């Protein structure tokens, strides 16, 4: 449900930030700091969360579809 998607989204965001921090060490690029900036307002935060959640849901649905098609072809 919604809680699961939120947990997966937060985990994916955390992993992405940590990966960006590792890749940007010594390059002078401040990607990780830009990602961690506070949101401008509640409305923008909700809008960004909604967009990200929808995108994650689409990715998960596509993955399920691909797995189902693969299983059909395997039979």
PDB file of C-alpha atoms in Angstrom:
ATOM      1  CA  UNK A   1       0.000   0.000   0.000  1.00  0.00           C
ATOM      2  CA  UNK A   2       0.900   3.621   0.435  1.00  0.00           C
ATOM      3  CA  UNK A   3       3.063   3.041   3.517  1.00  0.00           C
ATOM      4  CA  UNK A   4       5.144   0.405   1.708  1.00  0.00           C
ATOM      5  CA  UNK A   5       5.681   2.686  -1.279  1.00  0.00           C
ATOM      6  CA  UNK A   6       6.734   5.509   1.046  1.00  0.00           C
ATOM      7  CA  UNK A   7       9.230   3.254   2.834  1.00  0.00           C
ATOM      8  CA  UNK A   8      10.680   1.998  -0.456  1.00  0.00           C
ATOM      9  CA  UNK A   9      10.868   5.563  -1.782  1.00  0.00           C
ATOM     10  CA  UNK A  10      12.670   6.806   1.334  1.00  0.00           C
ATOM     11  CA  UNK A  11      15.094   3.874   1.181  1.00  0.00           C
ATOM     12  CA  UNK A  12      15.796   4.431  -2.523  1.00  0.00           C
ATOM     13  CA  UNK A  13      16.353   8.138  -1.875  1.00  0.00           C
ATOM     14  CA  UNK A  14      18.775   7.366   0.949  1.00  0.00           C
ATOM     15  CA  UNK A  15      20.717   4.893  -1.207  1.00  0.00           C
ATOM     16  CA  UNK A  16      20.843   7.405  -4.063  1.00  0.00           C
ATOM     17  CA  UNK A  17      22.156  10.169  -1.810  1.00  0.00           C
ATOM     18  CA  UNK A  18      24.833   7.922  -0.315  1.00  0.00           C
ATOM     19  CA  UNK A  19      25.882   6.763  -3.789  1.00  0.00           C
ATOM     20  CA  UNK A  20      26.097  10.353  -5.028  1.00  0.00           C
ATOM     21  CA  UNK A  21      28.192  11.286  -1.991  1.00  0.00           C
ATOM     22  CA  UNK A  22      30.643   8.468  -2.753  1.00  0.00           C
ATOM     23  CA  UNK A  23      30.876   9.348  -6.447  1.00  0.00           C
ATOM     24  CA  UNK A  24      31.272  13.094  -5.905  1.00  0.00           C
ATOM     25  CA  UNK A  25      34.077  12.925  -3.322  1.00  0.00           C
ATOM     26  CA  UNK A  26      36.995  15.010  -4.518  1.00  0.00           C
ATOM     27  CA  UNK A  27      35.264  16.313  -7.642  1.00  0.00           C
ATOM     28  CA  UNK A  28      34.057  19.595  -6.182  1.00  0.00           C
ATOM     29  CA  UNK A  29      30.509  18.787  -7.331  1.00  0.00           C
ATOM     30  CA  UNK A  30      27.868  19.475  -4.704  1.00  0.00           C
ATOM     31  CA  UNK A  31      25.133  17.116  -5.901  1.00  0.00           C
ATOM     32  CA  UNK A  32      24.524  15.496  -2.524  1.00  0.00           C
ATOM     33  CA  UNK A  33      24.113  18.865  -0.816  1.00  0.00           C
ATOM     34  CA  UNK A  34      21.640  19.965  -3.484  1.00  0.00           C
ATOM     35  CA  UNK A  35      19.557  16.823  -2.960  1.00  0.00           C
ATOM     36  CA  UNK A  36      19.483  17.340   0.801  1.00  0.00           C
ATOM     37  CA  UNK A  37      18.291  20.965   0.639  1.00  0.00           C
ATOM     38  CA  UNK A  38      15.071  21.752   2.480  1.00  0.00           C
ATOM     39  CA  UNK A  39      11.984  22.082   0.364  1.00  0.00           C
ATOM     40  CA  UNK A  40      10.603  25.536  -0.399  1.00  0.00           C
ATOM     41  CA  UNK A  41       7.135  24.879   0.942  1.00  0.00           C
ATOM     42  CA  UNK A  42       4.635  22.280   2.001  1.00  0.00           C
ATOM     43  CA  UNK A  43       2.859  22.415  -1.351  1.00  0.00           C
ATOM     44  CA  UNK A  44       6.083  21.852  -3.294  1.00  0.00           C
ATOM     45  CA  UNK A  45       7.101  19.045  -0.937  1.00  0.00           C
ATOM     46  CA  UNK A  46       3.783  17.286  -1.445  1.00  0.00           C
ATOM     47  CA  UNK A  47       3.939  17.786  -5.211  1.00  0.00           C
ATOM     48  CA  UNK A  48       7.478  16.395  -5.444  1.00  0.00           C
ATOM     49  CA  UNK A  49       6.544  13.460  -3.217  1.00  0.00           C
ATOM     50  CA  UNK A  50       3.494  12.724  -5.357  1.00  0.00           C
ATOM     51  CA  UNK A  51       5.521  12.806  -8.574  1.00  0.00           C
ATOM     52  CA  UNK A  52       8.270  10.621  -7.135  1.00  0.00           C
ATOM     53  CA  UNK A  53       5.773   8.141  -5.679  1.00  0.00           C
ATOM     54  CA  UNK A  54       3.933   7.885  -8.990  1.00  0.00           C
ATOM     55  CA  UNK A  55       7.183   7.337 -10.876  1.00  0.00           C
ATOM     56  CA  UNK A  56       8.255   4.632  -8.420  1.00  0.00           C
ATOM     57  CA  UNK A  57       4.835   2.975  -8.717  1.00  0.00           C
ATOM     58  CA  UNK A  58       5.115   2.990 -12.530  1.00  0.00           C
ATOM     59  CA  UNK A  59       8.570   1.407 -12.339  1.00  0.00           C
ATOM     60  CA  UNK A  60       7.362  -1.293  -9.949  1.00  0.00           C
ATOM     61  CA  UNK A  61       4.311  -2.034 -12.113  1.00  0.00           C
ATOM     62  CA  UNK A  62       6.487  -2.308 -15.223  1.00  0.00           C
ATOM     63  CA  UNK A  63       8.836  -4.677 -13.397  1.00  0.00           C
ATOM     64  CA  UNK A  64       5.917  -6.893 -12.352  1.00  0.00           C
ATOM     65  CA  UNK A  65       4.638  -6.920 -15.939  1.00  0.00           C
ATOM     66  CA  UNK A  66       8.051  -7.888 -17.318  1.00  0.00           C
ATOM     67  CA  UNK A  67       8.377 -10.698 -14.767  1.00  0.00           C
ATOM     68  CA  UNK A  68       4.895 -11.996 -15.624  1.00  0.00           C
ATOM     69  CA  UNK A  69       5.681 -11.967 -19.352  1.00  0.00           C
ATOM     70  CA  UNK A  70       8.971 -13.737 -18.712  1.00  0.00           C
ATOM     71  CA  UNK A  71       7.184 -16.426 -16.683  1.00  0.00           C
ATOM     72  CA  UNK A  72       4.596 -16.891 -19.476  1.00  0.00           C
ATOM     73  CA  UNK A  73       7.338 -17.376 -22.049  1.00  0.00           C
ATOM     74  CA  UNK A  74       9.224 -19.741 -19.749  1.00  0.00           C
ATOM     75  CA  UNK A  75       6.186 -22.057 -19.634  1.00  0.00           C
TER      76      UNK A  75
END
